[in-house]
Short mmCIF file of C-alpha atoms and ligand atoms in Angstrom, two decimals:
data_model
loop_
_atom_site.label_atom_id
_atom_site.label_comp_id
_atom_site.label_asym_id
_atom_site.label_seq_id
_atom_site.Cartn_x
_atom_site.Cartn_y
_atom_site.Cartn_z
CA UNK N 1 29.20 -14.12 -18.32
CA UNK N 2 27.84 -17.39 -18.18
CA UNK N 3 26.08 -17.73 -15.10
CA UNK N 4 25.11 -15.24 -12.07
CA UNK N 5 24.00 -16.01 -8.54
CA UNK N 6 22.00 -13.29 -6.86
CA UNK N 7 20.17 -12.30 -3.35
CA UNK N 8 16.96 -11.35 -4.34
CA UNK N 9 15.40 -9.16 -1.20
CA UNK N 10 11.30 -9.55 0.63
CA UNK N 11 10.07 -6.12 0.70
CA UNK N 12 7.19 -4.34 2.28
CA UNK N 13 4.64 -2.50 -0.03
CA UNK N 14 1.86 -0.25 0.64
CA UNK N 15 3.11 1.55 4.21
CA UNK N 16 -0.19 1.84 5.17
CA UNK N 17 -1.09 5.09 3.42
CA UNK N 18 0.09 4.65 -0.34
CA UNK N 19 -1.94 1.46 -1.40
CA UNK N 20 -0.21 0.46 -4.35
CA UNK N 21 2.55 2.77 -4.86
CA UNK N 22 4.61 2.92 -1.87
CA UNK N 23 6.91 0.18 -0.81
CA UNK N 24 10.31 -0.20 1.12
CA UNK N 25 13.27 -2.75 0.86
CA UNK N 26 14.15 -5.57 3.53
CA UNK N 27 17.52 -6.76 4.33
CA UNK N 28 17.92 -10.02 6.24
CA UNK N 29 15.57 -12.08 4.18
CA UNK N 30 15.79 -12.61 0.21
CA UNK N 31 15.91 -15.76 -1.93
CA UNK N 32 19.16 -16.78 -3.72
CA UNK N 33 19.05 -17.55 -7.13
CA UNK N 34 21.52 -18.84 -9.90
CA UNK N 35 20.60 -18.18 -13.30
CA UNK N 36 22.82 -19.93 -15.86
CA UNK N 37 22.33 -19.86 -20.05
CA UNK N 38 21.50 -22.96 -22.20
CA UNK N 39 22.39 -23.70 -25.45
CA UNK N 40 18.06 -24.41 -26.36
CA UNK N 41 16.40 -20.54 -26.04
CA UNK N 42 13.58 -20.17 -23.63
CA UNK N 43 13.79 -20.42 -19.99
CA UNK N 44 13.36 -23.43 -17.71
CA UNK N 45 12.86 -23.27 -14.14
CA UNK N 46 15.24 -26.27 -13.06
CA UNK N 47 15.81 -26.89 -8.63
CA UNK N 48 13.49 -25.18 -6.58
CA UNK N 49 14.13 -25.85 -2.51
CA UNK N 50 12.77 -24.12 0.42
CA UNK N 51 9.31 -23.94 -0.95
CA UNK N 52 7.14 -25.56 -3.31
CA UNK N 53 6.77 -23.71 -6.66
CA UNK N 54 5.46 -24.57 -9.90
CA UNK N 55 8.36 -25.84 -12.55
CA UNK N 56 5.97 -25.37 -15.60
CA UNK N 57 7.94 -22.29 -16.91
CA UNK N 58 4.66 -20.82 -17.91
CA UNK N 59 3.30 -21.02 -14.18
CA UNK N 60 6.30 -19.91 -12.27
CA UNK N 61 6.59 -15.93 -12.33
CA UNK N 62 9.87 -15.95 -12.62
CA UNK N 63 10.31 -17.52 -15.88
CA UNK N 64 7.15 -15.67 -16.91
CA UNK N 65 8.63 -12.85 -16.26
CA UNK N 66 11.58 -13.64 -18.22
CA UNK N 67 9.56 -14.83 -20.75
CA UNK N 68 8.36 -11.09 -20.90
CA UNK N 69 11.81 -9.72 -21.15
CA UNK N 70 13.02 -12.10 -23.68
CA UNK N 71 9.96 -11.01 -25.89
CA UNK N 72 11.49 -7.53 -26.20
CA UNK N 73 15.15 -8.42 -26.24
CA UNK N 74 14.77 -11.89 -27.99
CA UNK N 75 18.55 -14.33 -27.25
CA UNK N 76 19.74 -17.00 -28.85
CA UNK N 77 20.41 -18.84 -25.89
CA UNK N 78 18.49 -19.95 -23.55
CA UNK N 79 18.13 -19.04 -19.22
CA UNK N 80 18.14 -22.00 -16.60
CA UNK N 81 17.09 -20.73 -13.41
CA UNK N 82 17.81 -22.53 -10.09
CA UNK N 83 15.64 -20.88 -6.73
CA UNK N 84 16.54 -21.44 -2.93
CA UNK N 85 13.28 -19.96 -2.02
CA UNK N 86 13.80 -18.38 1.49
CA UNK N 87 10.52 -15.54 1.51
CA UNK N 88 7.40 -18.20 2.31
CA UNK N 89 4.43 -16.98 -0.62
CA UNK N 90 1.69 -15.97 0.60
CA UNK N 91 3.24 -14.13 3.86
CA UNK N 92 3.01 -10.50 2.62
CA UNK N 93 6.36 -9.85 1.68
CA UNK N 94 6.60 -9.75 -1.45
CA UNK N 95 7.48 -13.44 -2.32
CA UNK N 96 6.65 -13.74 -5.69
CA UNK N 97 8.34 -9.75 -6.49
CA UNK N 98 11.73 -11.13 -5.46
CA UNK N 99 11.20 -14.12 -7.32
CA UNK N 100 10.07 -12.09 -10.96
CA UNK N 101 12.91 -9.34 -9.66
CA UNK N 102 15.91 -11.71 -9.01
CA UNK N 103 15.03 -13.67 -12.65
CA UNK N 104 14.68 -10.48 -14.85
CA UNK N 105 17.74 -9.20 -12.88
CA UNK N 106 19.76 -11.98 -13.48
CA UNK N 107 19.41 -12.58 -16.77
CA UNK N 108 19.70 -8.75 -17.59
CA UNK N 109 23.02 -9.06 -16.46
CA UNK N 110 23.99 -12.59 -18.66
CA UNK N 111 22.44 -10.15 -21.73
CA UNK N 112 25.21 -7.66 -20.86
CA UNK N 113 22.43 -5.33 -19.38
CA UNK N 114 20.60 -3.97 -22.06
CA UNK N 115 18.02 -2.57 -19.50
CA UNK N 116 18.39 -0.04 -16.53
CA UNK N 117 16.87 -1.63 -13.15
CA UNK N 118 14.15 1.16 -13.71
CA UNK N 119 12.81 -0.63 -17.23
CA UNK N 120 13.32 -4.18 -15.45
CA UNK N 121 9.89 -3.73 -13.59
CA UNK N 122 8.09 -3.56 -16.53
CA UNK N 123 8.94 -7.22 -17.27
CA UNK N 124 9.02 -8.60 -13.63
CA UNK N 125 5.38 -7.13 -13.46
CA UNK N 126 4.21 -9.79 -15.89
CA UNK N 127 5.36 -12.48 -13.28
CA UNK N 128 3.37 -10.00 -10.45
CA UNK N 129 0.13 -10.13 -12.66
CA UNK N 130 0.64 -14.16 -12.53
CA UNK N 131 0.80 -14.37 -8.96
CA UNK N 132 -2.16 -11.68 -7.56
CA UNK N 133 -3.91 -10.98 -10.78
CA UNK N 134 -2.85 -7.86 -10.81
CA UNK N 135 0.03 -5.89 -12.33
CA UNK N 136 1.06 -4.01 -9.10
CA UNK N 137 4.86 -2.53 -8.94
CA UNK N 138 4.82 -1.39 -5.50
CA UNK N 139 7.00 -4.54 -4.34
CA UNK N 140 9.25 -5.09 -7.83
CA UNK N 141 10.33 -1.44 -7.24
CA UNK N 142 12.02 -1.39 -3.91
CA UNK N 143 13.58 -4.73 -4.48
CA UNK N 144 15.21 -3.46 -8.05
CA UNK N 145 15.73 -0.06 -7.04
CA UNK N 146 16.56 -0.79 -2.79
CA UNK N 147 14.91 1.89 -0.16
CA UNK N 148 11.97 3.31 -0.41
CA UNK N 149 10.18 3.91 -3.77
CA UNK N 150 6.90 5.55 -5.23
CA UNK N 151 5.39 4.18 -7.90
CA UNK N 152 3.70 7.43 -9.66
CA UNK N 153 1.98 5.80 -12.32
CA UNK N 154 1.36 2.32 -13.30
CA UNK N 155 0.59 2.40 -16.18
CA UNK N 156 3.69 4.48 -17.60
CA UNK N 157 5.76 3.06 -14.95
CA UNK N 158 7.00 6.65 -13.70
CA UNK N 159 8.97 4.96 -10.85
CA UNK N 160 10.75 7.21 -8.19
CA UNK N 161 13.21 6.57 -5.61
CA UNK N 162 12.89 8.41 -2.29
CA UNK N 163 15.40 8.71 0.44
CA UNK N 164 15.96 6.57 3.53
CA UNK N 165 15.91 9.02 6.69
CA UNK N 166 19.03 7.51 8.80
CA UNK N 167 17.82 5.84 11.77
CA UNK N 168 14.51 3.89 10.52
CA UNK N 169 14.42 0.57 11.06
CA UNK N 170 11.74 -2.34 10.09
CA UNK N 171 10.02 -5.05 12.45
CA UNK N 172 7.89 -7.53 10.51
CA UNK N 173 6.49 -10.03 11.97
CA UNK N 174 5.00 -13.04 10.38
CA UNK N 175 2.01 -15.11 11.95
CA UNK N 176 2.25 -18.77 9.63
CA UNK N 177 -1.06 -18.73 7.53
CA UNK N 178 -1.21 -17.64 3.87
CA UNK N 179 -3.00 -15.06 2.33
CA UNK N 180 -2.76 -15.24 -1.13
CA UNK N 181 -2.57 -11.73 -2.47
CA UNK N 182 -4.91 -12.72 -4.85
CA UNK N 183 -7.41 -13.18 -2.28
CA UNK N 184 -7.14 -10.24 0.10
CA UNK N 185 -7.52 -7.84 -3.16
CA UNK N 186 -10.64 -9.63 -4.26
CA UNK N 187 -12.29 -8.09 -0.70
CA UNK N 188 -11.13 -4.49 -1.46
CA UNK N 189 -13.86 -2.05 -3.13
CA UNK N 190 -13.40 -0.56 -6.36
CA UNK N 191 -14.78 3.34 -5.31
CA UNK N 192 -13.97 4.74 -2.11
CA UNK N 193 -15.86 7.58 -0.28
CA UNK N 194 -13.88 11.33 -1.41
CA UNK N 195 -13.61 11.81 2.80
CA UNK N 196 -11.19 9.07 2.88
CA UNK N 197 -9.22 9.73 -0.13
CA UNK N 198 -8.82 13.00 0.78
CA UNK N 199 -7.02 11.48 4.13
CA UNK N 200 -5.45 9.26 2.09
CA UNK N 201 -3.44 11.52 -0.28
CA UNK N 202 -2.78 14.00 2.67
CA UNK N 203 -1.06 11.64 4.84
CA UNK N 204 1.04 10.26 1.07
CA UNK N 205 2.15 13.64 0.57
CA UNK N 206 2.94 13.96 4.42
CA UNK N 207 5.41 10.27 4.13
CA UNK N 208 7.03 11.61 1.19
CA UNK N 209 7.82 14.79 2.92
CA UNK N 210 9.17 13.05 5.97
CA UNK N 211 11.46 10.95 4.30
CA UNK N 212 13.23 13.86 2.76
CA UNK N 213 13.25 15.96 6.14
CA UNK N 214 13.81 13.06 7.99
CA UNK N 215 10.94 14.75 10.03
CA UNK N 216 10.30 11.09 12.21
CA UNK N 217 7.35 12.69 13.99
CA UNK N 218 5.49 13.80 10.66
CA UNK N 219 6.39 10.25 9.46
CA UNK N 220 4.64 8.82 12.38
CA UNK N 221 1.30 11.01 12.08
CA UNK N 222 0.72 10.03 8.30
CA UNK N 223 1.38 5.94 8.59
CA UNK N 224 -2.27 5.70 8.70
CA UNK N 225 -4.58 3.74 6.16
CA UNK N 226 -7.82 4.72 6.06
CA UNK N 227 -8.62 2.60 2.86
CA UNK N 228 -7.32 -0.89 3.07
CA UNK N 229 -6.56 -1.84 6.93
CA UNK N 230 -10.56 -1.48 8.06
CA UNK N 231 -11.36 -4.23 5.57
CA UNK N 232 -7.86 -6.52 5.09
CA UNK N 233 -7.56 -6.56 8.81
CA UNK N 234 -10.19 -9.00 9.62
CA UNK N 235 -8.02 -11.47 7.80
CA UNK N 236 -5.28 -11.48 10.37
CA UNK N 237 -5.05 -12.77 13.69
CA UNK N 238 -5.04 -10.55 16.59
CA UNK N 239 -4.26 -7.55 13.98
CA UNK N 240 -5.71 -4.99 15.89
CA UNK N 241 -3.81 -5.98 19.14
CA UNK N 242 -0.48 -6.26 17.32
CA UNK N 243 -0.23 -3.54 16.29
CA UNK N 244 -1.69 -1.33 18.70
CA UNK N 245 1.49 -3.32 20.93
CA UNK N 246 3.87 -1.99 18.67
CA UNK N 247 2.26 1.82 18.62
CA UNK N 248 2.37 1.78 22.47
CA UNK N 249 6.05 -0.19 22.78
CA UNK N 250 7.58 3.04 20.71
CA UNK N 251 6.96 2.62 16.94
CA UNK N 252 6.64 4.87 14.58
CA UNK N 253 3.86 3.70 12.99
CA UNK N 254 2.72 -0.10 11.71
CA UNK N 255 0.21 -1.87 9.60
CA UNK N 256 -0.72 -4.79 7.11
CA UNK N 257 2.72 -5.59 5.25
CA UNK N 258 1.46 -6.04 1.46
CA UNK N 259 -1.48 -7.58 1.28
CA UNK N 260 -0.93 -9.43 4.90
CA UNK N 261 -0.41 -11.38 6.89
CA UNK N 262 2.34 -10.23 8.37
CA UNK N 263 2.28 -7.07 10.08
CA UNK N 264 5.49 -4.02 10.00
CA UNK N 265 6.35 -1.53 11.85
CA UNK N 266 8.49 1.17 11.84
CA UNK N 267 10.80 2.49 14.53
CA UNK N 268 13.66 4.83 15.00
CA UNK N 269 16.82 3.30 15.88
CA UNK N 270 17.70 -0.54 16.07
CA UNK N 271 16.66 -1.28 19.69
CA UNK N 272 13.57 0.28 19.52
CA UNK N 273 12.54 -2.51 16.45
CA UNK N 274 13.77 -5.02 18.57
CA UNK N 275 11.19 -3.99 21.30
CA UNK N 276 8.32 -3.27 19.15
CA UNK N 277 9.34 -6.99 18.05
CA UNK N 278 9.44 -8.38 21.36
CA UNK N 279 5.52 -6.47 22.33
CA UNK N 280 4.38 -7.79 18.68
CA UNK N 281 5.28 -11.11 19.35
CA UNK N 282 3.16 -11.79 22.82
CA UNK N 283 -0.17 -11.81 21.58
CA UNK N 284 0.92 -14.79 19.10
CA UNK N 285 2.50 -16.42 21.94
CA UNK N 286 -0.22 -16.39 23.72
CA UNK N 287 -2.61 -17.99 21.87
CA UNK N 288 0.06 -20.24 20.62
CA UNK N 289 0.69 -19.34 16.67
CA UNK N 290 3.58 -19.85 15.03
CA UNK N 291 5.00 -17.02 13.96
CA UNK N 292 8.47 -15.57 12.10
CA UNK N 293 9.99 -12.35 12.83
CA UNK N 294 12.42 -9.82 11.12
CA UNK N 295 14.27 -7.15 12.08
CA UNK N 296 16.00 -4.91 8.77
CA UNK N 297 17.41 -2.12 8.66
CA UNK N 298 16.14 -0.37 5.19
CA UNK N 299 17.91 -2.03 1.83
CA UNK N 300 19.36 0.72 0.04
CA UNK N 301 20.89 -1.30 -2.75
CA UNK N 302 17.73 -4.03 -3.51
CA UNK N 303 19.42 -6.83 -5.27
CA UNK N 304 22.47 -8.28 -5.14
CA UNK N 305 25.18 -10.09 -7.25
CA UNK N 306 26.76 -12.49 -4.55
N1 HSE H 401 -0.15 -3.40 -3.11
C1 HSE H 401 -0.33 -4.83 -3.12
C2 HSE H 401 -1.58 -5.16 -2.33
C3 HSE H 401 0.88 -5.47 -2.52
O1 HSE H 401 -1.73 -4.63 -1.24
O2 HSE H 401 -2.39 -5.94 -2.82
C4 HSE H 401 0.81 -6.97 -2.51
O3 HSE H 401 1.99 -7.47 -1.95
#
């Protein structure tokens, strides 16, 4: 194969109660990519449209993340790699995942996949540590793996995939400033009190449980962030009225997507995301920000070879 094109999917990460290790995939929205091999190794970032990235192939994180993978599994040719860059950065859906994602994917498969989509995120993650300045997984594993994944460790990588209980479906809606990840982690603190992170691992057990009982009320009780929200939420218009509009329209549950701005929810059953969307979307309207809004059913495959 000489050259792939792929759909490379947004995701949501954290789900309010597993900072860092929880994360889900989204459907509708993704960036394309075509990755295509050179005769000179290395990899060049060549047309980039929808968005304004960096071409330096040492400040894009998708060739930096190739660059990673081509360090282990060194070829003698090289990987051009063309983006229509559909997610916006900086809007809290994992923007720069799909980009270090859809490159390491692609250019897996032009290897003749040496790697599993499992040991992928260990090389995308170099392009994640470029973008927030930190190595965080929670967004590279839903888009490589699709659904809903936990990322047990770090460090190891001990990446799980959990199931997708049948009727769940996402509302994410997307008030037009940008938050550079980079930024809304720099406000977190490094201890927390033992209270909360006793709440905190309660209600992540509780999620986990619910997804495989597709118990939707037990879901609903543990979407709760006791950690993160109180201090990221100051960052983001109207959060507090957003989302208590989607609570009270029928959601499941809702909070900061990623590291914000835009703000999920979770409902059961299509119609009832379209609502939530609808009671999200009023406060913005009213004060007259722009905003974008999704609707997804859950991703169960992550990427795809179009
Ligand atoms: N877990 C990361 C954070 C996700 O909240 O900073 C960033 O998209």
């Amino acid at each position: 194969m000489e050259e792939i094109k792929i759909f490379a999917p947004a995701s949501v990460a954290n789900i309010s109660c597993g900072f860092d290790v929880l994360g889900f995939c989204l459907d509708p929205i993704g960036d394309i990519m075509h990755v295509s091999k050179t005769e000179t190794p290395g990899v060049q970032i060549g047309t980039v449209t929808g968005q304004e990235l960096p071409i330096d192939p040492l400040k894009n994180v998708a060739s930096v993340a190739v660059s990673a993978l081509l360090e282990a599994h060194p070829s003698k040719k090289g990987f051009r790699i063309d983006i229509d860059k559909r997610i916006k950065p900086g809007s809290g859906i994992g923007s720069s995942a799909a980009s270090a994602a859809g490159a390491v994917f692609a250019v897996n498969e032009l290897l003749g996949k040496p790697y599993s989509r499992n040991e992928l995120v260990q090389f995308a993650m170099a392009g994640e540590a470029l973008a927030s300045g930190a190595a965080h997984a929670d967004n590279l594993a839903p888009v490589l793996l699709g659904g809903f994944t936990l990322v047990r460790c770090n460090n190891t990588l001990d990446i799980l995939k959990l199931p997708t209980p049948p009727d769940l479906f996402a509302t994410v809606i997307h008030p037009k400033i940008e938050l550079k990840t980079i930024h809304s982690r720099a406000i977190l603190k490094n201890e927390i009190p033992l209270k909360k992170a006793v709440a905190q691992w309660g209600n992540v057990g509780a999620f986990v449980s619910a997804l495989y009982t597709q118990d939707y009320e037990l879901l609903s009780r543990s979407m709760q962030d006791e950690v993160i929200e109180p201090l990221r939420s100051m960052l983001i218009p109207k959060f507090n009225e957003v989302k208590q509009a989607a609570l009270a329209s029928g959601a499941l549950g809702s909070g900061i997507s990623g590291s914000g701005p835009s703000i999920y929810a979770l409902s059961k059953g299509k119609a009832m995301a379209i609502k939530v969307g609808d009671a999200m979307k009023t406060f913005y309207d009213q004060i007259g920000l722009d905003y974008d809004i999704h609707i997804s059913s859950i991703n169960e495959k992550g990427i795809k070879i179009l």
